[in-house]
Amino acid sequence: MNFSALKPRLPEDSTGLNYGVYNKKATLNCKILLQESNHFHKPIGIVQLTSGEIVVADTFNDRVVLLSKDGQFVKTFEPTIILHRPSAVVELEDGRVAVKDKDCITLYHANGNISAQIGTGDMRKPYGLALDEAGNLLTLEEGSCGTINILTVCPIKKAVTARVKVELQISYPDIPFSKPRFLAWHSCNTLLVVDLGIDRIFQVDYKMGYCIKSFGTPGKASGQFNDPAGITSDNLGYIYIADSRNHRIQVYDPFLDFACILEKDAPLFRPSGIHVTPNDDLLVINYWENSIAKFNLITKKPMGY
């Protein structure tokens, strides 16, 4: 996995100066709807593997599904392993697949066979899943009074190696409504945490344990959210956030400033999990439609470039 592609950076000209915000456009490539016997039921997590195959956390069917490059059903991961609401999935550096459900993290080989389970009895209803530059898994536990615990999980040791408390920038009356649910690694020691309960995104230092900044407010305008969900980044370091109940995707630059609302040629139906592939394709789960939309991303150069 090429982690250099995840490092935040703005496009530069030959002088090395930042050259402004790029606009983003998405054109529909295809839509994936499985046959009735294998139909998705409120899926949330999605990733495309290095092989090109697609893995989906089919949340309310309590299973993980492997699709071919063109979106055809291939198999269900290790059906004898009982999962409880799997909702996040990432690919490890060694090709294995990590899946988070409400109890633990399960590691699978790329063929869908079980490799290991981590955190059983040691995690308190974890949310979100991300991979840092060192190949460690990151997830969170919701604390009390606007706090979270960031868990660092080592796939080699098969153990939780750190649990760091972070106090988010939340005050009353928002604290009772906070629901931090989705994660994305940002850069160095920073992690992006999506709080769908109060429509805000937090940037946190998950090693030192403090909140750096936050952005987003409830609403429908640019930079406002209604139940934000999945979060991902592209090869230029731009951040994509599924603005779920506004049925759109918002884009932020690598410095976490608002860039644009993603222009698209097909409607979204409460987007949940999203993933940008190394080829700059965007995979979007339509939660209400039980479908996956695959878009080709186009980057528009700023005027004067």
PDB file of C-alpha atoms in Angstrom:
ATOM      1  CA  MET A   1       0.000   0.000   0.000  1.00  0.00           C
ATOM      2  CA  ASN A   2       1.394   3.399  -0.987  1.00  0.00           C
ATOM      3  CA  PHE A   3       1.094   5.587   2.097  1.00  0.00           C
ATOM      4  CA  SER A   4       2.830   8.502   0.371  1.00  0.00           C
ATOM      5  CA  ALA A   5      -0.387   8.936  -1.595  1.00  0.00           C
ATOM      6  CA  LEU A   6      -2.213   9.637   1.667  1.00  0.00           C
ATOM      7  CA  LYS A   7       0.038  12.446   2.872  1.00  0.00           C
ATOM      8  CA  PRO A   8      -1.708  15.820   2.677  1.00  0.00           C
ATOM      9  CA  ARG A   9      -0.249  18.048  -0.003  1.00  0.00           C
ATOM     10  CA  LEU A  10      -1.559  20.647  -2.411  1.00  0.00           C
ATOM     11  CA  PRO A  11      -0.727  20.433  -6.126  1.00  0.00           C
ATOM     12  CA  GLU A  12       2.341  22.507  -6.967  1.00  0.00           C
ATOM     13  CA  ASP A  13       3.646  24.232 -10.063  1.00  0.00           C
ATOM     14  CA  SER A  14       7.268  24.192 -11.198  1.00  0.00           C
ATOM     15  CA  THR A  15       8.178  26.849  -8.620  1.00  0.00           C
ATOM     16  CA  GLY A  16       6.963  24.675  -5.767  1.00  0.00           C
ATOM     17  CA  LEU A  17       4.167  27.072  -4.840  1.00  0.00           C
ATOM     18  CA  ASN A  18       0.684  25.849  -4.018  1.00  0.00           C
ATOM     19  CA  TYR A  19      -1.561  26.348  -7.022  1.00  0.00           C
ATOM     20  CA  GLY A  20      -4.998  26.679  -5.490  1.00  0.00           C
ATOM     21  CA  VAL A  21      -7.997  24.451  -4.953  1.00  0.00           C
ATOM     22  CA  TYR A  22      -8.853  21.838  -7.547  1.00  0.00           C
ATOM     23  CA  ASN A  23     -12.507  21.203  -8.353  1.00  0.00           C
ATOM     24  CA  LYS A  24     -13.742  17.632  -8.292  1.00  0.00           C
ATOM     25  CA  LYS A  25     -16.245  15.906 -10.555  1.00  0.00           C
ATOM     26  CA  ALA A  26     -17.554  12.337 -10.546  1.00  0.00           C
ATOM     27  CA  THR A  27     -19.053  10.455 -13.499  1.00  0.00           C
ATOM     28  CA  LEU A  28     -20.924   7.224 -12.896  1.00  0.00           C
ATOM     29  CA  ASN A  29     -19.099   4.141 -14.145  1.00  0.00           C
ATOM     30  CA  CYS A  30     -21.524   1.482 -12.919  1.00  0.00           C
ATOM     31  CA  LYS A  31     -23.942   0.560 -10.156  1.00  0.00           C
ATOM     32  CA  ILE A  32     -23.721  -2.743  -8.282  1.00  0.00           C
ATOM     33  CA  LEU A  33     -26.952  -4.407  -7.140  1.00  0.00           C
ATOM     34  CA  LEU A  34     -26.732  -8.045  -6.092  1.00  0.00           C
ATOM     35  CA  GLN A  35     -29.314 -10.696  -6.953  1.00  0.00           C
ATOM     36  CA  GLU A  36     -32.035 -11.343  -4.397  1.00  0.00           C
ATOM     37  CA  SER A  37     -30.359 -14.423  -2.880  1.00  0.00           C
ATOM     38  CA  ASN A  38     -27.231 -12.376  -2.055  1.00  0.00           C
ATOM     39  CA  HIS A  39     -28.865  -8.985  -1.606  1.00  0.00           C
ATOM     40  CA  PHE A  40     -27.119  -6.407   0.584  1.00  0.00           C
ATOM     41  CA  HIS A  41     -28.919  -5.249   3.714  1.00  0.00           C
ATOM     42  CA  LYS A  42     -27.807  -1.805   4.898  1.00  0.00           C
ATOM     43  CA  PRO A  43     -24.082  -2.170   4.155  1.00  0.00           C
ATOM     44  CA  ILE A  44     -21.671   0.424   5.543  1.00  0.00           C
ATOM     45  CA  GLY A  45     -17.973  -0.440   5.005  1.00  0.00           C
ATOM     46  CA  ILE A  46     -16.193  -0.838   1.657  1.00  0.00           C
ATOM     47  CA  VAL A  47     -12.658  -1.165   0.276  1.00  0.00           C
ATOM     48  CA  GLN A  48     -11.092  -2.143  -3.032  1.00  0.00           C
ATOM     49  CA  LEU A  49      -8.173  -4.522  -2.629  1.00  0.00           C
ATOM     50  CA  THR A  50      -4.860  -4.311  -4.456  1.00  0.00           C
ATOM     51  CA  SER A  51      -6.141  -7.182  -6.619  1.00  0.00           C
ATOM     52  CA  GLY A  52      -9.034  -4.988  -7.759  1.00  0.00           C
ATOM     53  CA  GLU A  53     -11.626  -7.080  -5.949  1.00  0.00           C
ATOM     54  CA  ILE A  54     -14.071  -5.273  -3.672  1.00  0.00           C
ATOM     55  CA  VAL A  55     -14.863  -6.157  -0.053  1.00  0.00           C
ATOM     56  CA  VAL A  56     -18.103  -4.953   1.536  1.00  0.00           C
ATOM     57  CA  ALA A  57     -19.131  -5.009   5.189  1.00  0.00           C
ATOM     58  CA  ASP A  58     -22.754  -6.068   4.700  1.00  0.00           C
ATOM     59  CA  THR A  59     -23.753  -4.750   8.092  1.00  0.00           C
ATOM     60  CA  PHE A  60     -27.298  -5.929   8.743  1.00  0.00           C
ATOM     61  CA  ASN A  61     -26.661  -9.297   7.105  1.00  0.00           C
ATOM     62  CA  ASP A  62     -23.812  -9.752   9.612  1.00  0.00           C
ATOM     63  CA  ARG A  63     -21.382 -10.822   6.905  1.00  0.00           C
ATOM     64  CA  VAL A  64     -18.475  -9.709   4.718  1.00  0.00           C
ATOM     65  CA  VAL A  65     -18.853 -10.068   0.956  1.00  0.00           C
ATOM     66  CA  LEU A  66     -16.181 -10.390  -1.719  1.00  0.00           C
ATOM     67  CA  LEU A  67     -17.007  -8.984  -5.162  1.00  0.00           C
ATOM     68  CA  SER A  68     -15.067  -9.314  -8.391  1.00  0.00           C
ATOM     69  CA  LYS A  69     -13.478  -6.307 -10.115  1.00  0.00           C
ATOM     70  CA  ASP A  70     -16.674  -5.801 -12.121  1.00  0.00           C
ATOM     71  CA  GLY A  71     -18.950  -6.112  -9.091  1.00  0.00           C
ATOM     72  CA  GLN A  72     -20.068  -9.729  -9.380  1.00  0.00           C
ATOM     73  CA  PHE A  73     -20.709 -11.712  -6.202  1.00  0.00           C
ATOM     74  CA  VAL A  74     -17.810 -14.077  -5.495  1.00  0.00           C
ATOM     75  CA  LYS A  75     -18.266 -15.366  -1.949  1.00  0.00           C
ATOM     76  CA  THR A  76     -19.013 -14.597   1.680  1.00  0.00           C
ATOM     77  CA  PHE A  77     -15.984 -14.450   3.951  1.00  0.00           C
ATOM     78  CA  GLU A  78     -15.727 -17.450   6.312  1.00  0.00           C
ATOM     79  CA  PRO A  79     -19.474 -17.907   6.953  1.00  0.00           C
ATOM     80  CA  THR A  80     -18.800 -20.041  10.050  1.00  0.00           C
ATOM     81  CA  ILE A  81     -17.384 -16.988  11.858  1.00  0.00           C
ATOM     82  CA  ILE A  82     -20.179 -15.056  13.564  1.00  0.00           C
ATOM     83  CA  LEU A  83     -19.939 -11.294  13.111  1.00  0.00           C
ATOM     84  CA  HIS A  84     -22.119  -8.730  14.862  1.00  0.00           C
ATOM     85  CA  ARG A  85     -22.894  -5.721  12.676  1.00  0.00           C
ATOM     86  CA  PRO A  86     -19.611  -5.419  10.740  1.00  0.00           C
ATOM     87  CA  SER A  87     -19.310  -1.822   9.585  1.00  0.00           C
ATOM     88  CA  ALA A  88     -15.723  -1.011   8.575  1.00  0.00           C
ATOM     89  CA  VAL A  89     -13.088  -2.727   6.464  1.00  0.00           C
ATOM     90  CA  VAL A  90      -9.503  -1.965   5.383  1.00  0.00           C
ATOM     91  CA  GLU A  91      -6.718  -3.809   3.548  1.00  0.00           C
ATOM     92  CA  LEU A  92      -3.486  -4.442   5.449  1.00  0.00           C
ATOM     93  CA  GLU A  93      -0.024  -4.065   3.942  1.00  0.00           C
ATOM     94  CA  ASP A  94       0.369  -7.857   3.730  1.00  0.00           C
ATOM     95  CA  GLY A  95      -2.852  -8.262   1.746  1.00  0.00           C
ATOM     96  CA  ARG A  96      -5.023  -9.411   4.610  1.00  0.00           C
ATOM     97  CA  VAL A  97      -8.366  -7.744   5.249  1.00  0.00           C
ATOM     98  CA  ALA A  98      -9.372  -6.289   8.615  1.00  0.00           C
ATOM     99  CA  VAL A  99     -13.069  -6.057   9.510  1.00  0.00           C
ATOM    100  CA  LYS A 100     -14.474  -4.268  12.565  1.00  0.00           C
ATOM    101  CA  ASP A 101     -17.766  -5.335  14.050  1.00  0.00           C
ATOM    102  CA  LYS A 102     -19.297  -4.172  17.324  1.00  0.00           C
ATOM    103  CA  ASP A 103     -17.138  -6.505  19.415  1.00  0.00           C
ATOM    104  CA  CYS A 104     -13.675  -6.840  17.885  1.00  0.00           C
ATOM    105  CA  ILE A 105     -11.508  -6.764  14.756  1.00  0.00           C
ATOM    106  CA  THR A 106     -11.362  -9.885  12.587  1.00  0.00           C
ATOM    107  CA  LEU A 107      -8.478 -10.474  10.189  1.00  0.00           C
ATOM    108  CA  TYR A 108      -9.043 -12.473   7.018  1.00  0.00           C
ATOM    109  CA  HIS A 109      -6.761 -13.698   4.288  1.00  0.00           C
ATOM    110  CA  ALA A 110      -7.598 -12.229   0.887  1.00  0.00           C
ATOM    111  CA  ASN A 111      -9.387 -15.478  -0.038  1.00  0.00           C
ATOM    112  CA  GLY A 112     -11.830 -14.942   2.829  1.00  0.00           C
ATOM    113  CA  ASN A 113     -10.433 -17.499   5.263  1.00  0.00           C
ATOM    114  CA  ILE A 114     -10.019 -16.476   8.890  1.00  0.00           C
ATOM    115  CA  SER A 115      -6.592 -15.318  10.056  1.00  0.00           C
ATOM    116  CA  ALA A 116      -7.174 -13.990  13.582  1.00  0.00           C
ATOM    117  CA  GLN A 117      -9.503 -12.088  15.866  1.00  0.00           C
ATOM    118  CA  ILE A 118      -8.216  -9.184  17.938  1.00  0.00           C
ATOM    119  CA  GLY A 119      -9.738  -7.431  20.920  1.00  0.00           C
ATOM    120  CA  THR A 120     -12.411  -9.922  21.916  1.00  0.00           C
ATOM    121  CA  GLY A 121     -13.247  -8.991  25.500  1.00  0.00           C
ATOM    122  CA  ASP A 122     -10.827  -6.031  25.348  1.00  0.00           C
ATOM    123  CA  MET A 123     -12.833  -3.589  23.212  1.00  0.00           C
ATOM    124  CA  ARG A 124     -15.924  -1.700  24.308  1.00  0.00           C
ATOM    125  CA  LYS A 125     -18.122  -1.430  21.232  1.00  0.00           C
ATOM    126  CA  PRO A 126     -15.511  -0.017  18.827  1.00  0.00           C
ATOM    127  CA  TYR A 127     -16.391   2.331  15.956  1.00  0.00           C
ATOM    128  CA  GLY A 128     -14.560   3.083  12.725  1.00  0.00           C
ATOM    129  CA  LEU A 129     -11.387   1.569  11.323  1.00  0.00           C
ATOM    130  CA  ALA A 130      -8.316   3.133   9.735  1.00  0.00           C
ATOM    131  CA  LEU A 131      -4.739   2.201   8.937  1.00  0.00           C
ATOM    132  CA  ASP A 132      -1.795   4.430   9.866  1.00  0.00           C
ATOM    133  CA  GLU A 133       1.529   4.854   8.059  1.00  0.00           C
ATOM    134  CA  ALA A 134       3.150   2.183  10.266  1.00  0.00           C
ATOM    135  CA  GLY A 135       0.577  -0.445   9.305  1.00  0.00           C
ATOM    136  CA  ASN A 136      -1.294  -0.322  12.621  1.00  0.00           C
ATOM    137  CA  LEU A 137      -5.061  -0.409  12.815  1.00  0.00           C
ATOM    138  CA  LEU A 138      -6.917   2.407  14.556  1.00  0.00           C
ATOM    139  CA  THR A 139     -10.400   2.290  16.019  1.00  0.00           C
ATOM    140  CA  LEU A 140     -12.247   4.207  18.738  1.00  0.00           C
ATOM    141  CA  GLU A 141     -14.340   3.646  21.808  1.00  0.00           C
ATOM    142  CA  GLU A 142     -16.887   6.259  22.784  1.00  0.00           C
ATOM    143  CA  GLY A 143     -16.228   7.680  26.255  1.00  0.00           C
ATOM    144  CA  SER A 144     -18.273   9.951  28.472  1.00  0.00           C
ATOM    145  CA  CYS A 145     -18.756  13.734  28.440  1.00  0.00           C
ATOM    146  CA  GLY A 146     -17.406  14.254  24.924  1.00  0.00           C
ATOM    147  CA  THR A 147     -14.370  11.982  25.131  1.00  0.00           C
ATOM    148  CA  ILE A 148     -13.181   9.059  23.025  1.00  0.00           C
ATOM    149  CA  ASN A 149     -10.479   6.449  23.367  1.00  0.00           C
ATOM    150  CA  ILE A 150      -8.313   5.848  20.291  1.00  0.00           C
ATOM    151  CA  LEU A 151      -7.112   2.251  20.165  1.00  0.00           C
ATOM    152  CA  THR A 152      -3.959   1.297  18.276  1.00  0.00           C
ATOM    153  CA  VAL A 153      -4.017  -2.340  17.211  1.00  0.00           C
ATOM    154  CA  CYS A 154      -0.935  -4.178  15.935  1.00  0.00           C
ATOM    155  CA  PRO A 155      -1.875  -6.876  13.378  1.00  0.00           C
ATOM    156  CA  ILE A 156       1.479  -8.646  13.883  1.00  0.00           C
ATOM    157  CA  LYS A 157       1.175  -8.824  17.682  1.00  0.00           C
ATOM    158  CA  LYS A 158      -2.586  -9.379  17.335  1.00  0.00           C
ATOM    159  CA  ALA A 159      -3.198  -7.079  20.265  1.00  0.00           C
ATOM    160  CA  VAL A 160      -4.275  -3.624  21.359  1.00  0.00           C
ATOM    161  CA  THR A 161      -0.963  -1.831  21.942  1.00  0.00           C
ATOM    162  CA  ALA A 162      -2.252   1.589  22.997  1.00  0.00           C
ATOM    163  CA  ARG A 163      -5.447   3.194  24.282  1.00  0.00           C
ATOM    164  CA  VAL A 164      -5.314   7.003  24.333  1.00  0.00           C
ATOM    165  CA  LYS A 165      -8.067   9.220  25.728  1.00  0.00           C
ATOM    166  CA  VAL A 166      -8.973  12.299  23.674  1.00  0.00           C
ATOM    167  CA  GLU A 167     -11.256  15.089  24.853  1.00  0.00           C
ATOM    168  CA  LEU A 168     -13.144  16.431  21.849  1.00  0.00           C
ATOM    169  CA  GLN A 169     -14.054  20.089  21.457  1.00  0.00           C
ATOM    170  CA  ILE A 170     -17.667  19.569  22.496  1.00  0.00           C
ATOM    171  CA  SER A 171     -19.711  21.546  24.994  1.00  0.00           C
ATOM    172  CA  TYR A 172     -23.251  21.303  26.283  1.00  0.00           C
ATOM    173  CA  PRO A 173     -25.889  20.970  24.914  1.00  0.00           C
ATOM    174  CA  ASP A 174     -24.111  18.970  22.181  1.00  0.00           C
ATOM    175  CA  ILE A 175     -22.399  16.363  24.378  1.00  0.00           C
ATOM    176  CA  PRO A 176     -25.435  14.037  24.820  1.00  0.00           C
ATOM    177  CA  PHE A 177     -25.934  13.929  21.033  1.00  0.00           C
ATOM    178  CA  SER A 178     -22.333  13.167  20.064  1.00  0.00           C
ATOM    179  CA  LYS A 179     -21.873   9.982  17.999  1.00  0.00           C
ATOM    180  CA  PRO A 180     -18.291   9.601  16.715  1.00  0.00           C
ATOM    181  CA  ARG A 181     -18.547   6.733  14.245  1.00  0.00           C
ATOM    182  CA  PHE A 182     -16.193   6.960  11.234  1.00  0.00           C
ATOM    183  CA  LEU A 183     -12.413   7.314  10.981  1.00  0.00           C
ATOM    184  CA  ALA A 184      -9.728   8.143   8.435  1.00  0.00           C
ATOM    185  CA  TRP A 185      -5.987   8.450   8.924  1.00  0.00           C
ATOM    186  CA  HIS A 186      -4.839  11.931   7.956  1.00  0.00           C
ATOM    187  CA  SER A 187      -1.082  12.398   8.355  1.00  0.00           C
ATOM    188  CA  CYS A 188       1.735  11.813  10.834  1.00  0.00           C
ATOM    189  CA  ASN A 189      -0.063  11.212  14.135  1.00  0.00           C
ATOM    190  CA  THR A 190      -3.403  12.727  13.178  1.00  0.00           C
ATOM    191  CA  LEU A 191      -6.733  11.058  12.636  1.00  0.00           C
ATOM    192  CA  LEU A 192     -10.047  12.393  11.333  1.00  0.00           C
ATOM    193  CA  VAL A 193     -13.100  11.463  13.398  1.00  0.00           C
ATOM    194  CA  VAL A 194     -16.595  11.911  11.935  1.00  0.00           C
ATOM    195  CA  ASP A 195     -19.306  12.666  14.487  1.00  0.00           C
ATOM    196  CA  LEU A 196     -22.653  12.025  12.816  1.00  0.00           C
ATOM    197  CA  GLY A 197     -24.584  12.997  15.934  1.00  0.00           C
ATOM    198  CA  ILE A 198     -23.505  16.639  15.999  1.00  0.00           C
ATOM    199  CA  ASP A 199     -22.513  16.961  12.307  1.00  0.00           C
ATOM    200  CA  ARG A 200     -18.851  17.718  12.966  1.00  0.00           C
ATOM    201  CA  ILE A 201     -15.453  16.355  11.986  1.00  0.00           C
ATOM    202  CA  PHE A 202     -12.530  16.372  14.422  1.00  0.00           C
ATOM    203  CA  GLN A 203      -8.815  16.240  13.715  1.00  0.00           C
ATOM    204  CA  VAL A 204      -7.074  14.558  16.651  1.00  0.00           C
ATOM    205  CA  ASP A 205      -3.547  13.619  17.586  1.00  0.00           C
ATOM    206  CA  TYR A 206      -4.117   9.988  18.503  1.00  0.00           C
ATOM    207  CA  LYS A 207      -0.695   9.521  20.125  1.00  0.00           C
ATOM    208  CA  MET A 208      -0.541  12.654  22.285  1.00  0.00           C
ATOM    209  CA  GLY A 209      -4.271  12.552  22.965  1.00  0.00           C
ATOM    210  CA  TYR A 210      -5.660  15.956  22.083  1.00  0.00           C
ATOM    211  CA  CYS A 211      -8.025  17.558  19.593  1.00  0.00           C
ATOM    212  CA  ILE A 212      -6.323  19.844  17.068  1.00  0.00           C
ATOM    213  CA  LYS A 213      -9.336  21.353  15.329  1.00  0.00           C
ATOM    214  CA  SER A 214     -12.905  20.674  14.275  1.00  0.00           C
ATOM    215  CA  PHE A 215     -15.135  21.800  11.439  1.00  0.00           C
ATOM    216  CA  GLY A 216     -18.736  21.431  10.300  1.00  0.00           C
ATOM    217  CA  THR A 217     -22.134  22.515  11.579  1.00  0.00           C
ATOM    218  CA  PRO A 218     -25.661  21.162  11.008  1.00  0.00           C
ATOM    219  CA  GLY A 219     -27.370  22.255   7.808  1.00  0.00           C
ATOM    220  CA  LYS A 220     -27.478  22.030   4.027  1.00  0.00           C
ATOM    221  CA  ALA A 221     -25.072  24.788   2.971  1.00  0.00           C
ATOM    222  CA  SER A 222     -21.485  24.205   1.893  1.00  0.00           C
ATOM    223  CA  GLY A 223     -19.445  23.050   4.870  1.00  0.00           C
ATOM    224  CA  GLN A 224     -22.577  21.988   6.753  1.00  0.00           C
ATOM    225  CA  PHE A 225     -23.614  18.364   7.307  1.00  0.00           C
ATOM    226  CA  ASN A 226     -26.610  16.178   8.085  1.00  0.00           C
ATOM    227  CA  ASP A 227     -25.434  12.841   9.516  1.00  0.00           C
ATOM    228  CA  PRO A 228     -21.925  12.753   7.956  1.00  0.00           C
ATOM    229  CA  ALA A 229     -20.657   9.199   7.509  1.00  0.00           C
ATOM    230  CA  GLY A 230     -17.842   7.634   5.472  1.00  0.00           C
ATOM    231  CA  ILE A 231     -14.581   9.486   4.926  1.00  0.00           C
ATOM    232  CA  THR A 232     -11.677   8.833   2.544  1.00  0.00           C
ATOM    233  CA  SER A 233      -8.882  10.630   0.654  1.00  0.00           C
ATOM    234  CA  ASP A 234      -7.461  10.661  -2.873  1.00  0.00           C
ATOM    235  CA  ASN A 235      -3.944  10.682  -4.302  1.00  0.00           C
ATOM    236  CA  LEU A 236      -3.660  14.459  -3.905  1.00  0.00           C
ATOM    237  CA  GLY A 237      -4.629  14.312  -0.241  1.00  0.00           C
ATOM    238  CA  TYR A 238      -8.120  15.742  -0.736  1.00  0.00           C
ATOM    239  CA  ILE A 239     -10.655  14.505   1.822  1.00  0.00           C
ATOM    240  CA  TYR A 240     -14.093  13.187   0.782  1.00  0.00           C
ATOM    241  CA  ILE A 241     -16.911  13.064   3.341  1.00  0.00           C
ATOM    242  CA  ALA A 242     -20.253  11.351   2.787  1.00  0.00           C
ATOM    243  CA  ASP A 243     -22.847  13.947   3.812  1.00  0.00           C
ATOM    244  CA  SER A 244     -25.355  11.192   4.324  1.00  0.00           C
ATOM    245  CA  ARG A 245     -28.780  12.749   4.809  1.00  0.00           C
ATOM    246  CA  ASN A 246     -27.951  15.574   2.413  1.00  0.00           C
ATOM    247  CA  HIS A 247     -27.318  12.834  -0.177  1.00  0.00           C
ATOM    248  CA  ARG A 248     -24.047  14.303  -1.351  1.00  0.00           C
ATOM    249  CA  ILE A 249     -20.284  14.193  -0.865  1.00  0.00           C
ATOM    250  CA  GLN A 250     -18.274  17.181   0.295  1.00  0.00           C
ATOM    251  CA  VAL A 251     -14.594  17.656  -0.495  1.00  0.00           C
ATOM    252  CA  TYR A 252     -11.943  19.312   1.684  1.00  0.00           C
ATOM    253  CA  ASP A 253      -8.389  20.174   0.752  1.00  0.00           C
ATOM    254  CA  PRO A 254      -5.380  18.573   2.505  1.00  0.00           C
ATOM    255  CA  PHE A 255      -5.368  21.417   5.052  1.00  0.00           C
ATOM    256  CA  LEU A 256      -9.006  20.634   5.918  1.00  0.00           C
ATOM    257  CA  ASP A 257     -10.453  23.731   4.299  1.00  0.00           C
ATOM    258  CA  PHE A 258     -13.689  23.347   2.330  1.00  0.00           C
ATOM    259  CA  ALA A 259     -13.002  22.799  -1.381  1.00  0.00           C
ATOM    260  CA  CYS A 260     -16.304  21.926  -3.054  1.00  0.00           C
ATOM    261  CA  ILE A 261     -19.409  19.794  -3.113  1.00  0.00           C
ATOM    262  CA  LEU A 262     -18.610  16.896  -5.415  1.00  0.00           C
ATOM    263  CA  GLU A 263     -20.267  17.385  -8.783  1.00  0.00           C
ATOM    264  CA  LYS A 264     -21.818  14.084  -9.923  1.00  0.00           C
ATOM    265  CA  ASP A 265     -24.023  12.827 -12.738  1.00  0.00           C
ATOM    266  CA  ALA A 266     -26.045  10.314 -10.708  1.00  0.00           C
ATOM    267  CA  PRO A 267     -28.031  10.680  -7.467  1.00  0.00           C
ATOM    268  CA  LEU A 268     -26.903   9.267  -4.139  1.00  0.00           C
ATOM    269  CA  PHE A 269     -29.255   7.681  -1.630  1.00  0.00           C
ATOM    270  CA  ARG A 270     -27.882   8.312   1.857  1.00  0.00           C
ATOM    271  CA  PRO A 271     -24.217   7.503   1.140  1.00  0.00           C
ATOM    272  CA  SER A 272     -22.521   5.639   3.985  1.00  0.00           C
ATOM    273  CA  GLY A 273     -19.149   3.977   3.418  1.00  0.00           C
ATOM    274  CA  ILE A 274     -16.972   5.514   0.695  1.00  0.00           C
ATOM    275  CA  HIS A 275     -13.544   4.637  -0.685  1.00  0.00           C
ATOM    276  CA  VAL A 276     -11.199   6.210  -3.233  1.00  0.00           C
ATOM    277  CA  THR A 277      -9.108   3.639  -5.096  1.00  0.00           C
ATOM    278  CA  PRO A 278      -5.459   4.173  -6.145  1.00  0.00           C
ATOM    279  CA  ASN A 279      -6.785   4.779  -9.683  1.00  0.00           C
ATOM    280  CA  ASP A 280      -9.004   7.605  -8.394  1.00  0.00           C
ATOM    281  CA  ASP A 281     -12.271   5.738  -8.714  1.00  0.00           C
ATOM    282  CA  LEU A 282     -14.797   6.513  -5.999  1.00  0.00           C
ATOM    283  CA  LEU A 283     -16.854   3.696  -4.486  1.00  0.00           C
ATOM    284  CA  VAL A 284     -19.994   4.837  -2.666  1.00  0.00           C
ATOM    285  CA  ILE A 285     -22.416   2.685  -0.711  1.00  0.00           C
ATOM    286  CA  ASN A 286     -26.019   3.856  -1.150  1.00  0.00           C
ATOM    287  CA  TYR A 287     -27.353   2.842   2.256  1.00  0.00           C
ATOM    288  CA  TRP A 288     -31.005   3.371   1.382  1.00  0.00           C
ATOM    289  CA  GLU A 289     -30.740   1.563  -1.955  1.00  0.00           C
ATOM    290  CA  ASN A 290     -28.530  -1.335  -0.801  1.00  0.00           C
ATOM    291  CA  SER A 291     -26.291  -0.641  -3.768  1.00  0.00           C
ATOM    292  CA  ILE A 292     -22.758   0.432  -4.627  1.00  0.00           C
ATOM    293  CA  ALA A 293     -22.063   3.222  -7.102  1.00  0.00           C
ATOM    294  CA  LYS A 294     -18.663   3.366  -8.781  1.00  0.00           C
ATOM    295  CA  PHE A 295     -17.644   6.796 -10.070  1.00  0.00           C
ATOM    296  CA  ASN A 296     -14.662   7.944 -12.098  1.00  0.00           C
ATOM    297  CA  LEU A 297     -13.173  10.981 -10.395  1.00  0.00           C
ATOM    298  CA  ILE A 298     -12.075  13.921 -12.520  1.00  0.00           C
ATOM    299  CA  THR A 299      -9.881  16.676 -11.132  1.00  0.00           C
ATOM    300  CA  LYS A 300     -10.437  20.072 -12.715  1.00  0.00           C
ATOM    301  CA  LYS A 301      -7.407  22.328 -12.683  1.00  0.00           C
ATOM    302  CA  PRO A 302      -7.960  25.773 -11.172  1.00  0.00           C
ATOM    303  CA  MET A 303      -8.257  28.765 -13.476  1.00  0.00           C
ATOM    304  CA  GLY A 304      -4.926  30.046 -14.694  1.00  0.00           C
ATOM    305  CA  TYR A 305      -3.130  26.742 -14.274  1.00  0.00           C
TER     306      TYR A 305
END
